[in-house]
PDB file of C-alpha atoms in Angstrom:
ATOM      1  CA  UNK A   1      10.889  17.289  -4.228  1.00 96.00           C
ATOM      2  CA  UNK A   2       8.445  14.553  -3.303  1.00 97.00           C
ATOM      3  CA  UNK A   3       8.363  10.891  -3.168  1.00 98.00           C
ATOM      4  CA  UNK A   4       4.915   9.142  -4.475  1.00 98.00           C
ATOM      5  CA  UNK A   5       4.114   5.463  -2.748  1.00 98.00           C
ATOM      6  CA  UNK A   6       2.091   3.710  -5.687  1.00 98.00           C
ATOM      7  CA  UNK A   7       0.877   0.704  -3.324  1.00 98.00           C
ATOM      8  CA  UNK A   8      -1.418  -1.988  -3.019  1.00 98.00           C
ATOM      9  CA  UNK A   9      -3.627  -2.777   0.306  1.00 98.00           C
ATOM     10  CA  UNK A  10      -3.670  -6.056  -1.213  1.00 97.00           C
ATOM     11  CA  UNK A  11      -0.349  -6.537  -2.804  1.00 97.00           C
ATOM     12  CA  UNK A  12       2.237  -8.788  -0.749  1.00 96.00           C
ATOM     13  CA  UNK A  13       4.814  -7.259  -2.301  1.00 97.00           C
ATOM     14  CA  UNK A  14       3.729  -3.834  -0.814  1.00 98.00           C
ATOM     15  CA  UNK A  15       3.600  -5.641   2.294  1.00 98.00           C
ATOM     16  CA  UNK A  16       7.317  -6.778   2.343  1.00 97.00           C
ATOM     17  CA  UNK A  17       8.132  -2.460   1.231  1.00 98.00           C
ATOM     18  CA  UNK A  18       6.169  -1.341   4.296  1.00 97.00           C
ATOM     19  CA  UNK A  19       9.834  -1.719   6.235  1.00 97.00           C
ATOM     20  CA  UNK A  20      11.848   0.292   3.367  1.00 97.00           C
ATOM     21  CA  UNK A  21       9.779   3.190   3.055  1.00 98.00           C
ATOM     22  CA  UNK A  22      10.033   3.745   6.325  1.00 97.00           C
ATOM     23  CA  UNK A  23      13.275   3.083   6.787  1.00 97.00           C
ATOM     24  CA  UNK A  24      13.724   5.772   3.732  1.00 97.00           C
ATOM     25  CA  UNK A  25      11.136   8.521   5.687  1.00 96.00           C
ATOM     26  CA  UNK A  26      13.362   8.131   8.610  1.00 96.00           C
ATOM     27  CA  UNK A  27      16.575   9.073   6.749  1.00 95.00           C
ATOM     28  CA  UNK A  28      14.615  11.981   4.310  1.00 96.00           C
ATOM     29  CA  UNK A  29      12.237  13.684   6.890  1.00 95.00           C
ATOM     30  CA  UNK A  30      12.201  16.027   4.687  1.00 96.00           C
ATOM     31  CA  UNK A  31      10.820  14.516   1.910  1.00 97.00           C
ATOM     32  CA  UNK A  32       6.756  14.342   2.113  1.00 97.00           C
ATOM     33  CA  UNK A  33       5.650  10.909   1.011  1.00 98.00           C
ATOM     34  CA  UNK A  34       2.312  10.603  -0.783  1.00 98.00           C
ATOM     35  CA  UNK A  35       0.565   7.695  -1.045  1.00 98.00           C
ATOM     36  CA  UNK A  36      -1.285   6.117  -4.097  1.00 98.00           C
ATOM     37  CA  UNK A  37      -3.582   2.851  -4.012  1.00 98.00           C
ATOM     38  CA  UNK A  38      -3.542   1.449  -7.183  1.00 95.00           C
ATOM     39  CA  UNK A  39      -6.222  -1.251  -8.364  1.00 93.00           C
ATOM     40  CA  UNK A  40      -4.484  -4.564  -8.639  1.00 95.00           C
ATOM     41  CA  UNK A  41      -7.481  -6.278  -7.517  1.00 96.00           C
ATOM     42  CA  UNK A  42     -10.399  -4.966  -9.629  1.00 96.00           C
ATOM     43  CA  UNK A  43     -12.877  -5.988 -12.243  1.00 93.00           C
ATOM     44  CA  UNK A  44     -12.827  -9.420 -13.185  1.00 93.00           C
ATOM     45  CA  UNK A  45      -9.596 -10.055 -11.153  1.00 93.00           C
ATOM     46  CA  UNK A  46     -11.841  -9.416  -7.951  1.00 94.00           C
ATOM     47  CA  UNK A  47     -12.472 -13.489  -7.030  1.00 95.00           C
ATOM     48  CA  UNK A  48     -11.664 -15.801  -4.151  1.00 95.00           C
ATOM     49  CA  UNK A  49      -8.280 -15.561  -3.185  1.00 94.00           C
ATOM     50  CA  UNK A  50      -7.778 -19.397  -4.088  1.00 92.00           C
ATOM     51  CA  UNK A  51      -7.664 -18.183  -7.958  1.00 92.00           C
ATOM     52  CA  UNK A  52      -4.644 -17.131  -7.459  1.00 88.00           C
ATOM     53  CA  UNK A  53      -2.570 -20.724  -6.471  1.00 82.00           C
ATOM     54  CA  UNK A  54       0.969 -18.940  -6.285  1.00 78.00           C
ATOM     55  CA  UNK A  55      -0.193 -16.900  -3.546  1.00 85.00           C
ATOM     56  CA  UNK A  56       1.544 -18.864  -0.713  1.00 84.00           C
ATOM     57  CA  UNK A  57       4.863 -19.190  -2.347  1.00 89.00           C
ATOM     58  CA  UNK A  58       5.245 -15.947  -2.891  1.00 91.00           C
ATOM     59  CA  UNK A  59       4.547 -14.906   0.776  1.00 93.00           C
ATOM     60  CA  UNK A  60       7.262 -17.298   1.343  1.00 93.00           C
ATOM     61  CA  UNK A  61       9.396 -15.256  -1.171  1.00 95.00           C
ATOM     62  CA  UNK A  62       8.359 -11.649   0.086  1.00 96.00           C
ATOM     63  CA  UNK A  63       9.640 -13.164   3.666  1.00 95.00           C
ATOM     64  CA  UNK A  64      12.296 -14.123   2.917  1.00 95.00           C
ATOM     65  CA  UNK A  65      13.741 -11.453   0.668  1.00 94.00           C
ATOM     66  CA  UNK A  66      11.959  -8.530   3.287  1.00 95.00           C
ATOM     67  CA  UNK A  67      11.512 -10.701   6.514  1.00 95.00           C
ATOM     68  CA  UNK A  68       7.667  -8.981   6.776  1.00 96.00           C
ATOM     69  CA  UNK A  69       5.525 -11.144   8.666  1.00 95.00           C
ATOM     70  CA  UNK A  70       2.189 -12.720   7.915  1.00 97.00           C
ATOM     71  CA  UNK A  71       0.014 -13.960  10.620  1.00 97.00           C
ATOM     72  CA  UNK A  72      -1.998 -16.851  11.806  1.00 97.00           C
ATOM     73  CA  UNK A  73      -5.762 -15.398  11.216  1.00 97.00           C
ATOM     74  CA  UNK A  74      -4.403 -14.022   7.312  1.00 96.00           C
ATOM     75  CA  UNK A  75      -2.859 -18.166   6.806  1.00 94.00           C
ATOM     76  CA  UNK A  76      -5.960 -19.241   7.455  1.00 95.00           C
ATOM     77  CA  UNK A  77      -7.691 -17.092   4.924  1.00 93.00           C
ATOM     78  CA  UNK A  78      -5.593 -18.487   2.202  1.00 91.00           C
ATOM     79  CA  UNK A  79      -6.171 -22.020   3.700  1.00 92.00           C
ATOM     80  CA  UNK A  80     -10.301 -21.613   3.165  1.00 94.00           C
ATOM     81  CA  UNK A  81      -9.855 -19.662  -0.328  1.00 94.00           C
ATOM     82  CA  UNK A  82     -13.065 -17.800  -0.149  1.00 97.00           C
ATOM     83  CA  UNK A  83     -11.840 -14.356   0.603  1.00 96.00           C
ATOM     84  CA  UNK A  84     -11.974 -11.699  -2.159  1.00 97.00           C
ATOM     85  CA  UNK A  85      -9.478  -9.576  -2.291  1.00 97.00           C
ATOM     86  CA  UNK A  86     -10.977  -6.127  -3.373  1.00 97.00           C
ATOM     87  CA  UNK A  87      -8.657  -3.216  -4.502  1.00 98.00           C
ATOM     88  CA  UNK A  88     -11.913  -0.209  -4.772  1.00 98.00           C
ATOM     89  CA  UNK A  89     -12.784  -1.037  -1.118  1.00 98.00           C
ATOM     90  CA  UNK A  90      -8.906  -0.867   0.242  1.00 98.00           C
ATOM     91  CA  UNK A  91      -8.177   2.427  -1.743  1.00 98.00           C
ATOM     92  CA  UNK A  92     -11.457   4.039  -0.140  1.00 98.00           C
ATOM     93  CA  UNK A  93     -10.173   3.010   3.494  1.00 98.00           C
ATOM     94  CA  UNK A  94      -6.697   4.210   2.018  1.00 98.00           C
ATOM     95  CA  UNK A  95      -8.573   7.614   1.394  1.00 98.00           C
ATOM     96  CA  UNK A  96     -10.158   7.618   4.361  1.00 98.00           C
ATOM     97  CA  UNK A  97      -6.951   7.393   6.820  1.00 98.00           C
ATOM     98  CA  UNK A  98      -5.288   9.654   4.582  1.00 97.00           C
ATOM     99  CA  UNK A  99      -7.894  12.220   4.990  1.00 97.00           C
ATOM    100  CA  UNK A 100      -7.367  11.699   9.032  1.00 98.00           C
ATOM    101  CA  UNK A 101      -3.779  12.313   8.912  1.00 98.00           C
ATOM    102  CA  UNK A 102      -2.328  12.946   5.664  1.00 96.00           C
ATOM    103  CA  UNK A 103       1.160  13.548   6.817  1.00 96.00           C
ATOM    104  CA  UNK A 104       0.890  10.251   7.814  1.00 97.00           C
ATOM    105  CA  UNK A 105      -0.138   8.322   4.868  1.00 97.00           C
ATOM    106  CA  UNK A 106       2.879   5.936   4.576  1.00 97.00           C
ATOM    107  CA  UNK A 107       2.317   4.664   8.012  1.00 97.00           C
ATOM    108  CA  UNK A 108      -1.316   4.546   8.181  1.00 98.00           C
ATOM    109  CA  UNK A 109      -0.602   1.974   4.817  1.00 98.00           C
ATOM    110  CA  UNK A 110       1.667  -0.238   6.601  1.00 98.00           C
ATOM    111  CA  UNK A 111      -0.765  -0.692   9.428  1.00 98.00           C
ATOM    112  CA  UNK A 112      -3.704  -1.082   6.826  1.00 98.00           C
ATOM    113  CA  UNK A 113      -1.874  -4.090   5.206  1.00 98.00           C
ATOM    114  CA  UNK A 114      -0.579  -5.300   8.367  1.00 98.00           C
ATOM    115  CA  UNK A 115      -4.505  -5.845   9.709  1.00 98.00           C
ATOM    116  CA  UNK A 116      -5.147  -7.685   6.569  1.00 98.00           C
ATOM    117  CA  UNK A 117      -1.566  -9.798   6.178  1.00 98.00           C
ATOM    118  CA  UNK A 118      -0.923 -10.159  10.084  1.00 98.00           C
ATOM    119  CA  UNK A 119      -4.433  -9.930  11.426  1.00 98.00           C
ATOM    120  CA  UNK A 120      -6.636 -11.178   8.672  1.00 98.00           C
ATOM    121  CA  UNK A 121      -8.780  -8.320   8.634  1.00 98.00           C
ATOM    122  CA  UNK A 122     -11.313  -7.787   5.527  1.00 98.00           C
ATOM    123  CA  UNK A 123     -10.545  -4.519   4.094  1.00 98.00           C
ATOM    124  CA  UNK A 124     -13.461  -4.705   2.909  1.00 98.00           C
ATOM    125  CA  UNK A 125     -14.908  -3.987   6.638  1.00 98.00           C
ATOM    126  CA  UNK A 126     -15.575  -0.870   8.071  1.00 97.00           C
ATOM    127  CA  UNK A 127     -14.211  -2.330  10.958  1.00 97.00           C
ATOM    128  CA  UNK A 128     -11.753  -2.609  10.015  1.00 98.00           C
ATOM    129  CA  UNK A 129     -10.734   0.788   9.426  1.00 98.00           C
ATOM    130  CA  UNK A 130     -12.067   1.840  13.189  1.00 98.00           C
ATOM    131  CA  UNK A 131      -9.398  -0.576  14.512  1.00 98.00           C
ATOM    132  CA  UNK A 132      -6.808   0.071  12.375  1.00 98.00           C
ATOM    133  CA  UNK A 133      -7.808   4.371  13.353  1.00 98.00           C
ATOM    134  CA  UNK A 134      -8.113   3.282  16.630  1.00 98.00           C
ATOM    135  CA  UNK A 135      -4.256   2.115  17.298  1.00 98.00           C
ATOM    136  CA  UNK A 136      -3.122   4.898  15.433  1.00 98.00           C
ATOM    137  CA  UNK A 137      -5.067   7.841  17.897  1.00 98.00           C
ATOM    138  CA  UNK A 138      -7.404   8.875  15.032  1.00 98.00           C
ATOM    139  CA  UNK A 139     -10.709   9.688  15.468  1.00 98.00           C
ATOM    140  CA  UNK A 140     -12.193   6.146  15.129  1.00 98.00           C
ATOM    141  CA  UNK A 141     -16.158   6.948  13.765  1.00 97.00           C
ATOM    142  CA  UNK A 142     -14.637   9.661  11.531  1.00 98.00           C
ATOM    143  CA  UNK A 143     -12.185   7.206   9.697  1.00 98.00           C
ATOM    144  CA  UNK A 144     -15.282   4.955   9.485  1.00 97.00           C
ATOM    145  CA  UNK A 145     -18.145   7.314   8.087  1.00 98.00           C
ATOM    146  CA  UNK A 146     -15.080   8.736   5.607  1.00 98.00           C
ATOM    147  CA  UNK A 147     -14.739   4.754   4.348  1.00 98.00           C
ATOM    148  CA  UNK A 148     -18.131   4.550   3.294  1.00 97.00           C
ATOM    149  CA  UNK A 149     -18.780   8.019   2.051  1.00 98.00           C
ATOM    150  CA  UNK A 150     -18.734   8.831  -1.763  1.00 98.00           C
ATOM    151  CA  UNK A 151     -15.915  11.071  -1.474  1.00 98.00           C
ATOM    152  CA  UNK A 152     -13.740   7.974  -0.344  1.00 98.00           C
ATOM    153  CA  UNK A 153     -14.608   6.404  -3.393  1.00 98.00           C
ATOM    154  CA  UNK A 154     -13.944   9.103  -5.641  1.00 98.00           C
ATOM    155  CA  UNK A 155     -10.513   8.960  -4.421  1.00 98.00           C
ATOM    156  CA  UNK A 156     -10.183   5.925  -4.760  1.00 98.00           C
ATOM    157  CA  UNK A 157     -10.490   6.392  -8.507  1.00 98.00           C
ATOM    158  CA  UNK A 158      -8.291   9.455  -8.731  1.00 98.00           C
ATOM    159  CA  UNK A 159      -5.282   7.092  -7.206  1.00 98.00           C
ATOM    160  CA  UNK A 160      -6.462   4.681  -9.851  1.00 98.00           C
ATOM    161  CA  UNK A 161      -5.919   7.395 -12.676  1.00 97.00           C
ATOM    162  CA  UNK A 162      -3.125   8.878 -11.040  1.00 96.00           C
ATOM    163  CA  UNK A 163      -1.584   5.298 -10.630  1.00 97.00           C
ATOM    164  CA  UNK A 164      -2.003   5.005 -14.506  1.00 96.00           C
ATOM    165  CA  UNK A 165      -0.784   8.933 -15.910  1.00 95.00           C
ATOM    166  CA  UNK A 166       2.845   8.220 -13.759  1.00 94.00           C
ATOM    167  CA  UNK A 167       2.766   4.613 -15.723  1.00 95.00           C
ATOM    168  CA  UNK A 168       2.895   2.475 -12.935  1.00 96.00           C
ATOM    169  CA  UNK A 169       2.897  -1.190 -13.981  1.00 91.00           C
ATOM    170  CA  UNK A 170       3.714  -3.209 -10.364  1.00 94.00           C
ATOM    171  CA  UNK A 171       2.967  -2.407  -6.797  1.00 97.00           C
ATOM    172  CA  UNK A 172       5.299  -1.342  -4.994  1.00 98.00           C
ATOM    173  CA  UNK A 173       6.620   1.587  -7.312  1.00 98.00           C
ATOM    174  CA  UNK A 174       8.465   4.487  -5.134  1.00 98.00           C
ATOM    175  CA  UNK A 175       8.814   7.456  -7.091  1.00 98.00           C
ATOM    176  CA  UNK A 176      10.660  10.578  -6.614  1.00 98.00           C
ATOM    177  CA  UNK A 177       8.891  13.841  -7.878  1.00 97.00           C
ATOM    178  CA  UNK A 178       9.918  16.909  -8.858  1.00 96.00           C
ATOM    179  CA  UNK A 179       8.063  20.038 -10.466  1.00 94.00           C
ATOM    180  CA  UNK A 180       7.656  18.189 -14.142  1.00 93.00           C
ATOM    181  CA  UNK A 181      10.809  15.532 -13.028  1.00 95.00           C
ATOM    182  CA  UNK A 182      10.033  12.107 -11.989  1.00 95.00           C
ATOM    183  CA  UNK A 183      12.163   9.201 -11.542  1.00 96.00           C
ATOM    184  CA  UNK A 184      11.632   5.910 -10.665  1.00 97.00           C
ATOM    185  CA  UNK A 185      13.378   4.855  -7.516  1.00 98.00           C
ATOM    186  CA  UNK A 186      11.956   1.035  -6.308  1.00 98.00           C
ATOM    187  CA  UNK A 187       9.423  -1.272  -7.877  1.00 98.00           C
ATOM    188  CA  UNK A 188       8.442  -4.352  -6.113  1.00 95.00           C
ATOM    189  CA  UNK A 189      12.139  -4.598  -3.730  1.00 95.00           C
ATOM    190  CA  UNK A 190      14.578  -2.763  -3.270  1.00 96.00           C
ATOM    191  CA  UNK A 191      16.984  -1.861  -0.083  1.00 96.00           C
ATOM    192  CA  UNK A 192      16.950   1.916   1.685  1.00 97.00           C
ATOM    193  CA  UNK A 193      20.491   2.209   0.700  1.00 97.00           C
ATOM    194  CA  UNK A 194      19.761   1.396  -3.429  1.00 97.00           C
ATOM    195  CA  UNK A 195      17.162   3.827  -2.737  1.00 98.00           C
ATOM    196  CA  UNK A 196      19.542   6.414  -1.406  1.00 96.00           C
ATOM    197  CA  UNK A 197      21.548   5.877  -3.819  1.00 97.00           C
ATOM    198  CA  UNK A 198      18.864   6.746  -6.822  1.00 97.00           C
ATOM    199  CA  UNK A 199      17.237   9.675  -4.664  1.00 96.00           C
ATOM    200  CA  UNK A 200      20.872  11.285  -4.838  1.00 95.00           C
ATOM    201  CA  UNK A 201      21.604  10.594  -8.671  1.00 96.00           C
ATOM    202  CA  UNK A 202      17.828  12.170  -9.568  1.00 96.00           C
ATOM    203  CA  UNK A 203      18.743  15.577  -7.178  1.00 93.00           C
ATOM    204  CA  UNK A 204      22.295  15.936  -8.820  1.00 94.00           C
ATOM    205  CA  UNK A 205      20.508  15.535 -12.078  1.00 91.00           C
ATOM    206  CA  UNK A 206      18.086  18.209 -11.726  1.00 81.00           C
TER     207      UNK A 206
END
């Protein structure tokens, strides 16, 4: 058994999950978590950030109900309203740091959205993924050169597909996986305990 992270970069709500999953890793170390980027931000939904007018309150929401933070630098993108918010380009760094040090995928995400939500970071940068590599002890010009390589982006649409065939609708969905079994455990919030509790009722199930 397996548990699948269908995430957002760009997704608040993902943001405000980053302290769940791994609470839940902690308590299942043996579970391998894989992570998925799914395209919330893509085709004609890629535009300045001040399109999307509920973005605020919802941070305000997501803090409350999670208590996940969201810096200075990342306020004062929302305050300009010219940042777009691109889903292809975050999935490819997604790749990329998940190439680096796949048994580390769920992390590496946190600290991806916590460069763009605490630090303002584009994730549309290169840059951005060297920083993000470089905190983590990853090799730094690898993670880079793997953003902008065509392989990145070709995972970036198998997560999109893969997103899609388990039916994922909203970011954050935590799934549990097993051989042909799969079981929806979170979507959007939920606590490490509710999670628990589902992760046990799908294994006495099987």
């Amino acid at each position: 058994m397996k548990l699948v992270y269908v995430f957002d970069a760009y997704c608040g709500w993902s943001h405000g999950f980053s302290a769940t999953l791994a609470e839940v890793a902690r308590r299942r170390p043996e579970l391998p978590v894989e992570v998925v980027s799914g395209g919330l931000f893509t085709g004609a939904r890629r535009v300045p950030i001040r399109e999307f007018g509920y973005v605020q309150g919802a941070n305000a929401k997501i803090a409350e109900m999670t208590g996940a933070g969201f810096g200075a630098a990342y306020e004062r993108l929302i305050a300009d309203g010219s940042f777009v918010m691109d889903s292809e380009a975050a999935a490819r760094g997604v790749a990329a740091l998940r190439q680096a040090a796949p048994e580390r995928a769920a992390e590496l995400a946190a600290a991806l959205q916590e460069a763009f939500y605490v630090d303002g970071l584009s994730l549309s940068d290169a840059g951005t993924y060297r920083t993000v590599a470089e905190r983590a002890g990853l090799d730094a010009d690898a993670v880079a050169a793997a953003f902008a390589s065509p392989a990145s982006a070709n995972a970036a649409r198998a997560d999109f597909r893969r997103s899609a065939e388990y039916g994922v609708e909203g970011f954050p969905t935590l799934l549990a996986v097993d051989g042909e079994r799969a079981a929806v455990l979170a979507v959007g919030h939920a606590t490490a305990p509710q999670i628990e509790q589902r992760l046990a009722a799908f294994a006495a199930a099987a």
